[in-house]
Amino acid sequence: MKNKTLKFYNTLTRKVEPFEPLDPECVKVYCCGPTVYDYQHIGNMRTYIFEDVLVRTLRLAGYKVRHVMNITDVGHLVSDADEGEDKMLVAMKREKKKSYEIAEYYTAVFFEDCKKLHIQKPDVVCKATDHINDMIELIKRIEKKGLTYISGGNVYFDVSKLKDYGKLARLDLEKLKAGARIEVDHNKRHPADFVLWFTKSKFENQELQWDSPWGRGYPGWHIECSAMSMKYLGDQFDIHCGGIDHIPVHHTNEIAQSEGATGKPWVKYWMHGEFLVLNKEKMSKSAGGFLTLKSLEEKGIDPLAYRYFCFSAHYRAQLNFSWEALNNAARSLERLKNAVIALKNDPDHSAEVTLSDTALSYREQFEEALCNDLNMPQAVSVIHSSISDSNLSPAEKWQLLLYFDRVAGFDFNSWQSESLDIPQELQDLLNQREAARREKDWELADTLRDKIAEAGYIIEDSPEGARLKRK
Ligand code: AMP
Ligand code: ZN
């Protein structure tokens, strides 16, 4: 994979571009993390699975990666555009708990879900409330550049001072002004201006307040991602990710703050995951039909079936959720599992092997799929084709699977037969029968099948391989 060029769709340029890191020694990636005021739904988890595939692919390509993710535990108001209460305050009222208790609980559940989905933990996980000083310092830098104003007690970013404000979402500021709703914050000079620091808190005596040069208060949501990403990755870095809902407001405002402060281009590649959709609507708390990983598990769905389901669509395409589609994914994963277990039961699978041209071509196809803007549906079909190809030896299949797993992340190594306790001599007979079939010695294959049948087992053949079942 090392001599291949990865190509990613960059939201900033609206083009698929060859990936060239700023520093070839280490790729720097920032992903917006969860707002920990409630459970993450499976739509959120789709975005984290996409980001996991991205980071794993970069590592497969031989890069060292520094992956940073924030935890939003203050500052994210009910609307992304500074309206309504802080989401953490909503949760404090709902659950009658302190904000840190709420944040701790939902952060722990989030990482448990990530673990079940085999999403690797980022190298740095940073909480907003631990970085208030970094945010204050960044606001001071932006202020020094003359890009802020104070109104109604809050510090605002003045979007009219930046010549390319809104370039990520290709916003038209004039149109935004004309189309603004009347209830928009009257302290703002322009409806797209946004809060860096709230000093006149709308919510008296709440615990989420800190001292600052502008008075006691709390930060806006966007400033946390600018401050923490630059603290851990530097003033310029390679990739910034999130869901597509972040393009027009959150990421647009992060760019304004960071580039406003440094005067330099900030992030080179912006990558956004499309939504998980339920009944034609984005899955969200407000739209109802809010499903968590736990609710899938309660219906007997293996979390990895959800990971597999996410691979059924390209990350830039919407993915329609239905129980039927999820169950289909669970069945496909089960078939894959049976094939992998059958392969692992063959003692030849772990033999040393030099890959044949056929095997190398599967590896090539898998890499091509990833290089082509992380085409996971294609990559998964390569996994299925290789495991059911009778021209490959068990050892070649196993080598390939271990390689594919570095991105697919199913942990094939840990898969084993749960319920079937098959005597070793029968497993040996099955392996001999498989070898006979590969050699096209049908007579021997049939004799071995009959022996297995006499012992009370039947062979289940599938395109992915054979396994034994009690009669
Ligand atoms: P939040 O906790 O609201 O900040 O969201 C966490 C992540 O999930 C963000 O990157 C969002 O863009 C993303 N997200 C929100 N809703 C969906 C959805 N229905 N499908 C996929 N990703 C989503
Ligand atoms: Zn963010």
Coordinates of C-alpha atoms and ligand atoms in Angstrom, one line a residue:
M1 CA 0.0 0.0 0.0
K2 CA 3.0 2.2 0.7
N3 CA 3.6 3.2 -3.0
K4 CA -0.1 3.9 -3.7
T5 CA -1.7 7.3 -3.7
L6 CA -4.7 7.8 -1.5
K7 CA -7.4 10.0 -3.0
F8 CA -10.0 11.7 -0.8
Y9 CA -12.9 14.0 -1.6
N10 CA -12.1 17.4 -0.1
T11 CA -15.2 19.4 0.8
L12 CA -13.2 22.6 0.6
T13 CA -12.4 22.1 -3.2
R14 CA -15.4 19.8 -4.0
K15 CA -12.9 17.5 -5.7
V16 CA -11.4 14.1 -5.2
E17 CA -7.7 15.0 -4.6
P18 CA -4.5 13.0 -4.2
F19 CA -3.6 13.0 -0.5
E20 CA -0.2 14.7 0.3
P21 CA 0.4 15.3 4.0
L22 CA 2.0 18.6 5.2
D23 CA 4.5 16.5 7.1
P24 CA 5.2 13.1 5.5
E25 CA 6.4 11.8 8.9
C26 CA 3.0 12.2 10.6
V27 CA -0.5 12.8 9.4
K28 CA -2.5 15.0 11.7
V29 CA -6.3 14.4 11.9
Y30 CA -8.9 16.1 14.0
C31 CA -12.4 14.8 14.4
C32 CA -15.3 16.6 16.2
G33 CA -16.3 14.4 19.0
P34 CA -19.6 13.9 20.9
T35 CA -21.6 16.4 22.9
V36 CA -21.9 14.3 26.0
Y37 CA -25.4 15.4 27.2
D38 CA -27.2 12.2 26.0
Y39 CA -26.5 8.9 24.4
Q40 CA -25.0 9.0 20.9
H41 CA -27.4 7.5 18.3
I42 CA -26.3 5.1 15.7
G43 CA -26.2 8.0 13.1
N44 CA -23.5 9.6 15.2
M45 CA -21.7 6.3 15.4
R46 CA -21.8 6.0 11.6
T47 CA -19.6 9.1 11.4
Y48 CA -17.2 7.7 14.0
I49 CA -17.0 4.4 12.0
F50 CA -16.1 6.4 8.8
E51 CA -13.4 8.3 10.7
D52 CA -12.0 5.0 12.1
V53 CA -11.8 3.6 8.5
L54 CA -10.0 6.8 7.5
V55 CA -7.4 6.6 10.2
R56 CA -6.9 2.8 9.8
T57 CA -6.4 3.3 6.0
L58 CA -3.8 6.0 6.6
R59 CA -1.9 3.6 8.9
L60 CA -2.2 0.8 6.4
A61 CA -0.7 3.2 3.8
G62 CA 2.3 3.4 6.1
Y63 CA 1.7 6.8 7.7
K64 CA 2.2 7.6 11.4
V65 CA -1.1 9.3 12.4
R66 CA -1.9 11.6 15.3
H67 CA -5.7 11.4 15.7
V68 CA -7.3 14.0 18.1
M69 CA -10.9 14.1 19.2
N70 CA -12.7 16.5 21.5
I71 CA -15.4 15.8 24.0
T72 CA -17.9 18.7 24.1
D73 CA -19.0 19.1 27.7
V74 CA -19.8 22.8 27.6
G75 CA -20.8 25.5 25.0
H76 CA -22.9 23.5 22.5
L77 CA -26.3 25.3 22.5
V78 CA -29.5 23.6 21.5
S79 CA -29.1 25.2 18.0
D80 CA -25.7 25.1 16.4
A81 CA -26.1 28.9 15.8
D82 CA -26.0 30.2 19.4
E83 CA -29.7 29.8 20.2
G84 CA -31.4 28.1 23.1
E85 CA -29.8 26.7 26.2
D86 CA -26.4 24.9 26.6
K87 CA -27.2 21.2 25.9
M88 CA -25.4 20.3 29.1
L89 CA -27.8 22.5 31.1
V90 CA -30.7 20.8 29.5
A91 CA -29.4 17.5 30.7
M92 CA -28.7 18.8 34.2
K93 CA -32.3 19.8 34.5
R94 CA -33.5 16.6 33.0
E95 CA -31.4 14.3 35.2
K96 CA -31.0 16.5 38.3
K97 CA -27.2 15.8 38.3
K98 CA -24.1 17.9 38.1
S99 CA -22.7 18.6 34.7
Y100 CA -19.5 16.6 35.3
E101 CA -21.5 13.6 36.3
I102 CA -23.5 13.8 33.2
A103 CA -20.5 14.3 31.0
E104 CA -18.6 11.4 32.7
Y105 CA -21.5 9.0 32.3
Y106 CA -22.2 9.7 28.6
T107 CA -18.5 9.8 27.7
A108 CA -18.1 6.4 29.3
V109 CA -21.1 5.0 27.4
F110 CA -19.7 6.5 24.1
F111 CA -16.3 4.8 24.5
E112 CA -18.0 1.5 25.4
D113 CA -20.0 1.7 22.2
C114 CA -16.8 2.6 20.3
K115 CA -15.2 -0.5 21.7
K116 CA -18.1 -2.7 20.7
L117 CA -17.9 -1.3 17.2
H118 CA -14.2 -1.8 17.1
I119 CA -13.6 2.0 16.6
Q120 CA -10.0 2.6 17.8
K121 CA -9.5 5.2 20.4
P122 CA -8.0 8.5 19.2
D123 CA -4.4 9.2 20.3
V124 CA -5.6 12.3 22.1
V125 CA -9.1 12.8 23.6
C126 CA -9.6 16.3 25.0
K127 CA -12.4 17.7 27.1
A128 CA -13.6 21.3 26.4
T129 CA -13.8 22.1 30.2
D130 CA -10.1 21.2 30.6
H131 CA -9.1 23.7 27.9
I132 CA -10.9 26.9 28.9
N133 CA -7.6 28.8 29.1
D134 CA -6.6 27.7 25.6
M135 CA -9.9 29.1 24.3
I136 CA -9.4 32.4 26.2
E137 CA -5.9 32.7 24.7
L138 CA -7.2 32.0 21.2
I139 CA -10.0 34.6 21.6
K140 CA -7.4 37.1 22.7
R141 CA -5.4 36.4 19.5
I142 CA -8.6 36.9 17.4
E143 CA -9.4 40.1 19.3
K144 CA -5.9 41.5 18.6
K145 CA -6.5 41.0 14.9
G146 CA -9.6 43.2 15.2
L147 CA -12.1 40.5 14.2
T148 CA -14.3 40.7 17.3
Y149 CA -16.8 43.1 18.9
I150 CA -18.6 43.1 22.3
S151 CA -22.4 43.4 22.3
G152 CA -25.0 42.7 24.9
G153 CA -22.1 41.4 27.2
N154 CA -21.0 38.7 24.7
V155 CA -17.8 38.6 22.6
Y156 CA -18.8 38.1 18.9
F157 CA -16.8 37.1 15.8
D158 CA -17.4 39.7 13.1
V159 CA -17.7 37.7 9.9
S160 CA -17.7 40.8 7.7
K161 CA -14.0 41.3 8.5
L162 CA -12.9 38.1 6.7
K163 CA -12.8 38.3 3.0
D164 CA -13.4 34.5 2.5
Y165 CA -15.9 33.8 5.4
G166 CA -18.1 30.8 4.4
K167 CA -15.7 29.4 1.8
L168 CA -16.2 25.8 3.0
A169 CA -20.0 25.9 2.6
R170 CA -19.8 28.5 -0.3
L171 CA -22.1 30.8 1.7
D172 CA -23.4 34.0 0.3
L173 CA -23.4 36.5 3.1
E174 CA -25.8 38.9 1.4
K175 CA -28.4 36.1 0.9
L176 CA -27.9 35.0 4.5
K177 CA -28.6 38.5 5.8
A178 CA -31.8 38.8 3.7
G179 CA -33.0 35.4 4.7
A180 CA -32.3 35.7 8.4
R181 CA -35.2 34.9 10.8
I182 CA -36.5 37.8 12.9
E183 CA -35.8 36.1 16.2
V184 CA -32.1 36.0 15.5
D185 CA -29.9 37.4 18.3
H186 CA -30.4 41.2 18.1
N187 CA -26.9 41.8 19.5
K188 CA -25.4 40.5 16.3
R189 CA -24.4 42.9 13.6
H190 CA -24.7 40.2 10.9
P191 CA -26.8 37.1 11.4
A192 CA -23.8 34.9 10.6
D193 CA -21.7 36.5 13.4
F194 CA -21.2 34.1 16.3
V195 CA -20.4 34.0 19.9
L196 CA -16.8 33.4 21.1
W197 CA -17.5 34.1 24.8
F198 CA -20.8 34.4 26.6
T199 CA -20.5 36.8 29.6
K200 CA -24.1 37.7 30.1
S201 CA -25.1 34.2 30.7
K202 CA -28.8 33.7 30.1
F203 CA -28.8 31.1 32.9
E204 CA -28.2 32.5 36.4
N205 CA -26.2 30.5 38.9
Q206 CA -25.3 27.7 36.7
E207 CA -22.1 25.9 37.4
L208 CA -20.6 26.1 33.9
Q209 CA -18.9 29.5 34.2
W210 CA -15.3 30.7 34.3
D211 CA -13.5 34.0 34.7
S212 CA -12.2 35.7 31.6
P213 CA -10.9 39.1 30.5
W214 CA -14.4 39.8 29.3
G215 CA -16.1 38.8 32.6
R216 CA -17.4 35.6 34.0
G217 CA -19.0 33.3 31.5
Y218 CA -18.5 30.4 29.2
P219 CA -17.1 29.8 25.7
G220 CA -19.0 29.4 22.4
W221 CA -19.0 25.9 20.9
H222 CA -16.9 26.5 17.8
I223 CA -13.9 28.0 19.7
E224 CA -13.3 24.7 21.5
C225 CA -12.5 22.8 18.4
S226 CA -10.2 25.6 17.0
A227 CA -8.3 25.9 20.4
M228 CA -7.9 22.2 21.0
S229 CA -7.1 21.1 17.5
M230 CA -4.3 23.8 17.2
K231 CA -3.0 23.0 20.7
Y232 CA -2.5 19.3 19.8
L233 CA -1.8 19.5 16.1
G234 CA -0.3 22.9 15.4
D235 CA -1.5 26.0 13.5
Q236 CA -1.8 24.0 10.3
F237 CA -2.8 20.3 9.9
D238 CA -3.9 17.8 7.4
I239 CA -7.5 16.5 7.8
H240 CA -10.5 17.6 9.7
C241 CA -13.6 15.4 9.8
G242 CA -17.2 15.4 11.0
G243 CA -20.7 14.9 9.8
I244 CA -22.1 17.0 6.9
D245 CA -24.3 19.0 9.2
H246 CA -21.2 20.7 10.5
I247 CA -20.3 22.3 7.1
P248 CA -22.4 25.5 7.1
V249 CA -22.0 26.6 10.7
H250 CA -19.6 24.7 13.0
H251 CA -16.7 24.0 10.6
T252 CA -17.3 27.3 8.8
N253 CA -16.8 29.2 12.1
E254 CA -13.9 27.0 13.1
I255 CA -12.1 28.1 9.9
A256 CA -13.0 31.8 10.5
Q257 CA -11.5 31.7 14.0
S258 CA -8.4 29.7 13.2
E259 CA -7.4 31.5 10.0
G260 CA -8.5 34.8 11.5
A261 CA -6.1 34.2 14.4
T262 CA -3.1 32.9 12.4
G263 CA -3.6 34.6 9.0
K264 CA -2.6 31.2 7.4
P265 CA -4.6 28.5 5.7
W266 CA -5.6 26.1 8.4
V267 CA -6.8 22.6 7.4
K268 CA -5.8 21.1 4.0
Y269 CA -8.5 18.4 3.6
W270 CA -12.0 18.6 5.0
M271 CA -13.8 15.2 5.0
H272 CA -17.5 14.8 5.9
G273 CA -19.6 11.8 6.4
E274 CA -23.2 11.7 5.1
F275 CA -26.2 10.9 7.3
L276 CA -27.8 7.8 8.5
V277 CA -31.4 8.4 7.4
L278 CA -34.6 7.0 8.9
N279 CA -37.9 7.5 7.0
K280 CA -36.1 10.0 4.7
E281 CA -35.0 12.1 7.6
K282 CA -31.6 12.5 9.2
M283 CA -31.5 10.4 12.4
S284 CA -31.6 12.9 15.3
K285 CA -33.0 13.3 18.8
S286 CA -35.7 15.6 17.7
A287 CA -36.9 13.6 14.7
G288 CA -37.9 10.6 16.9
G289 CA -36.8 7.1 16.0
F290 CA -33.7 7.7 18.0
L291 CA -31.7 4.4 18.1
T292 CA -28.7 3.6 20.2
L293 CA -26.3 0.7 19.9
K294 CA -28.0 -0.6 23.1
S295 CA -31.4 -0.7 21.4
L296 CA -29.8 -2.8 18.6
E297 CA -28.2 -5.1 21.1
E298 CA -31.6 -5.5 22.9
K299 CA -32.9 -6.9 19.6
G300 CA -30.1 -9.4 19.4
I301 CA -28.1 -7.6 16.8
D302 CA -24.3 -7.9 17.2
P303 CA -22.7 -4.4 17.2
L304 CA -20.3 -5.6 14.5
A305 CA -23.3 -6.2 12.3
Y306 CA -23.9 -2.4 12.5
R307 CA -20.3 -1.8 11.5
Y308 CA -20.8 -4.2 8.6
F309 CA -24.0 -2.4 7.7
C310 CA -22.2 0.9 7.6
F311 CA -19.8 -0.5 5.0
S312 CA -22.7 -1.2 2.7
A313 CA -22.8 2.4 1.6
H314 CA -20.0 4.8 0.6
Y315 CA -19.4 7.3 3.5
R316 CA -20.5 10.2 1.2
A317 CA -23.8 8.6 0.4
Q318 CA -26.8 8.6 2.7
L319 CA -27.5 5.3 4.3
N320 CA -31.1 4.3 4.9
F321 CA -31.8 2.5 8.1
S322 CA -34.3 -0.2 8.3
W323 CA -34.5 -3.3 10.4
E324 CA -34.7 -5.4 7.3
A325 CA -31.5 -3.9 5.8
L326 CA -29.7 -4.3 9.2
N327 CA -30.8 -7.9 9.5
N328 CA -29.6 -8.6 6.0
A329 CA -26.2 -7.1 7.0
A330 CA -26.2 -9.3 10.1
R331 CA -26.8 -12.4 7.9
S332 CA -24.0 -11.5 5.5
L333 CA -21.7 -11.0 8.5
E334 CA -22.7 -14.4 9.8
R335 CA -21.8 -16.0 6.5
L336 CA -18.5 -14.3 6.6
K337 CA -18.0 -15.5 10.1
N338 CA -18.8 -19.1 9.2
A339 CA -16.3 -18.9 6.3
V340 CA -13.6 -17.5 8.5
I341 CA -14.2 -20.1 11.2
A342 CA -14.1 -22.9 8.7
L343 CA -10.8 -21.5 7.4
K344 CA -9.4 -21.3 10.8
N345 CA -10.3 -24.9 11.5
D346 CA -8.1 -25.9 8.7
P347 CA -4.6 -26.4 10.1
D348 CA -3.1 -25.4 6.8
H349 CA -4.4 -21.8 7.2
S350 CA -1.5 -20.8 9.4
A351 CA 1.2 -22.2 7.2
E352 CA 3.9 -19.8 5.9
V353 CA 3.1 -18.8 2.3
T354 CA 4.2 -16.6 -0.5
L355 CA 1.2 -15.0 -2.1
S356 CA 0.4 -16.1 -5.6
D357 CA -0.5 -13.6 -8.4
T358 CA -4.2 -14.4 -7.8
A359 CA -3.8 -13.5 -4.1
L360 CA -1.8 -10.4 -4.8
S361 CA -4.5 -9.2 -7.2
Y362 CA -7.1 -9.4 -4.4
R363 CA -4.8 -7.3 -2.2
E364 CA -4.4 -4.9 -5.0
Q365 CA -8.2 -4.6 -5.5
F366 CA -8.7 -4.0 -1.8
E367 CA -6.1 -1.3 -1.7
E368 CA -7.5 0.3 -4.9
A369 CA -11.0 0.4 -3.3
L370 CA -9.5 2.3 -0.2
C371 CA -7.4 4.6 -2.3
N372 CA -10.6 5.5 -4.2
D373 CA -11.9 7.8 -1.5
L374 CA -12.4 4.9 1.0
N375 CA -14.8 2.8 -1.0
M376 CA -15.7 0.3 1.7
P377 CA -18.6 -1.4 -0.2
Q378 CA -16.1 -2.4 -2.8
A379 CA -13.5 -3.4 -0.2
V380 CA -16.0 -5.7 1.5
S381 CA -16.9 -7.3 -1.8
V382 CA -13.2 -8.1 -2.3
I383 CA -13.1 -9.8 1.1
H384 CA -16.0 -12.0 0.1
S385 CA -14.6 -12.9 -3.3
S386 CA -11.2 -13.8 -2.0
I387 CA -12.5 -16.1 0.8
S388 CA -14.7 -18.0 -1.6
D389 CA -12.1 -18.3 -4.4
S390 CA -11.1 -22.0 -4.7
N391 CA -7.9 -21.1 -6.5
L392 CA -6.5 -19.7 -3.2
S393 CA -4.9 -21.9 -0.6
P394 CA -6.2 -21.7 3.0
A395 CA -2.9 -20.0 4.0
E396 CA -3.2 -17.4 1.3
K397 CA -6.8 -16.7 2.3
W398 CA -5.8 -16.3 6.0
Q399 CA -2.9 -13.9 5.1
L400 CA -5.3 -11.8 3.0
L401 CA -7.9 -11.7 5.7
L402 CA -5.4 -10.5 8.3
Y403 CA -4.4 -7.8 6.0
F404 CA -8.0 -6.7 5.1
D405 CA -8.8 -6.7 8.8
R406 CA -6.4 -3.9 9.5
V407 CA -9.0 -1.6 8.0
A408 CA -12.2 -3.7 8.2
G409 CA -11.6 -4.1 11.9
F410 CA -13.7 -7.2 12.6
D411 CA -10.9 -8.9 14.5
F412 CA -11.1 -12.2 12.4
N413 CA -8.4 -13.6 14.7
S414 CA -10.8 -13.7 17.6
W415 CA -13.6 -15.4 15.7
Q416 CA -14.3 -18.9 16.7
S417 CA -17.1 -21.4 16.7
E418 CA -19.3 -20.8 19.7
S419 CA -21.9 -23.5 19.9
L420 CA -20.4 -26.3 17.9
D421 CA -18.0 -28.5 19.7
I422 CA -16.7 -30.6 16.8
P423 CA -14.4 -33.5 17.4
Q424 CA -11.0 -32.9 15.8
E425 CA -11.1 -36.1 13.7
L426 CA -14.3 -34.8 12.0
Q427 CA -12.8 -31.4 11.4
D428 CA -9.9 -33.2 9.9
L429 CA -12.2 -35.1 7.6
L430 CA -13.9 -31.9 6.5
N431 CA -10.5 -30.3 5.8
Q432 CA -9.5 -33.3 3.7
R433 CA -12.8 -33.1 1.9
E434 CA -12.2 -29.4 1.1
A435 CA -8.7 -30.3 -0.1
A436 CA -10.1 -33.0 -2.3
R437 CA -12.7 -30.6 -3.8
R438 CA -9.9 -28.1 -4.5
E439 CA -8.1 -30.9 -6.3
K440 CA -11.4 -31.7 -8.1
D441 CA -11.2 -35.3 -6.7
W442 CA -15.0 -35.6 -6.4
E443 CA -14.9 -39.3 -5.6
L444 CA -12.7 -38.8 -2.6
A445 CA -14.8 -35.7 -1.6
D446 CA -18.0 -37.8 -1.6
T447 CA -16.5 -40.6 0.4
L448 CA -15.3 -38.2 3.0
R449 CA -18.8 -36.5 3.1
D450 CA -20.4 -39.9 3.7
K451 CA -18.0 -40.7 6.6
I452 CA -18.9 -37.3 8.1
A453 CA -22.6 -38.1 7.7
E454 CA -22.2 -41.5 9.4
A455 CA -20.8 -39.7 12.4
G456 CA -24.0 -37.7 12.6
Y457 CA -23.0 -34.4 11.0
I458 CA -23.9 -32.6 7.8
I459 CA -21.8 -30.3 5.8
E460 CA -23.1 -26.8 5.1
D461 CA -21.6 -25.5 1.9
S462 CA -21.6 -21.8 1.1
P463 CA -19.7 -19.7 -1.3
E464 CA -17.5 -18.6 1.6
G465 CA -16.6 -22.2 2.7
A466 CA -17.9 -25.3 4.4
R467 CA -18.7 -26.0 8.1
L468 CA -20.2 -28.8 10.0
K469 CA -23.6 -29.0 11.6
R470 CA -25.2 -31.7 13.7
K471 CA -27.9 -33.6 11.8
Ligands
AMP1 P1 -22.9 15.7 18.0 O1 -22.8 14.9 19.3 O2 -24.3 16.2 17.8 O3 -21.9 16.9 18.0 O4 -22.7 14.8 16.8 C1 -21.6 13.9 16.7 C2 -21.2 13.6 15.3 O5 -22.3 12.8 14.6 C3 -21.0 14.8 14.4 O6 -19.9 14.6 13.6 C4 -22.3 14.9 13.6 O7 -22.0 15.6 12.4 C5 -22.6 13.4 13.4 N1 -24.1 13.2 13.1 C6 -25.2 13.7 13.6 N2 -26.3 13.2 13.1 C7 -25.9 12.2 12.2 C8 -26.6 11.3 11.4 N3 -27.9 11.1 11.4 N4 -25.9 10.4 10.6 C9 -24.5 10.5 10.6 N5 -23.8 11.3 11.4 C10 -24.5 12.2 12.2
ZN2 ZN -15.9 20.6 16.2

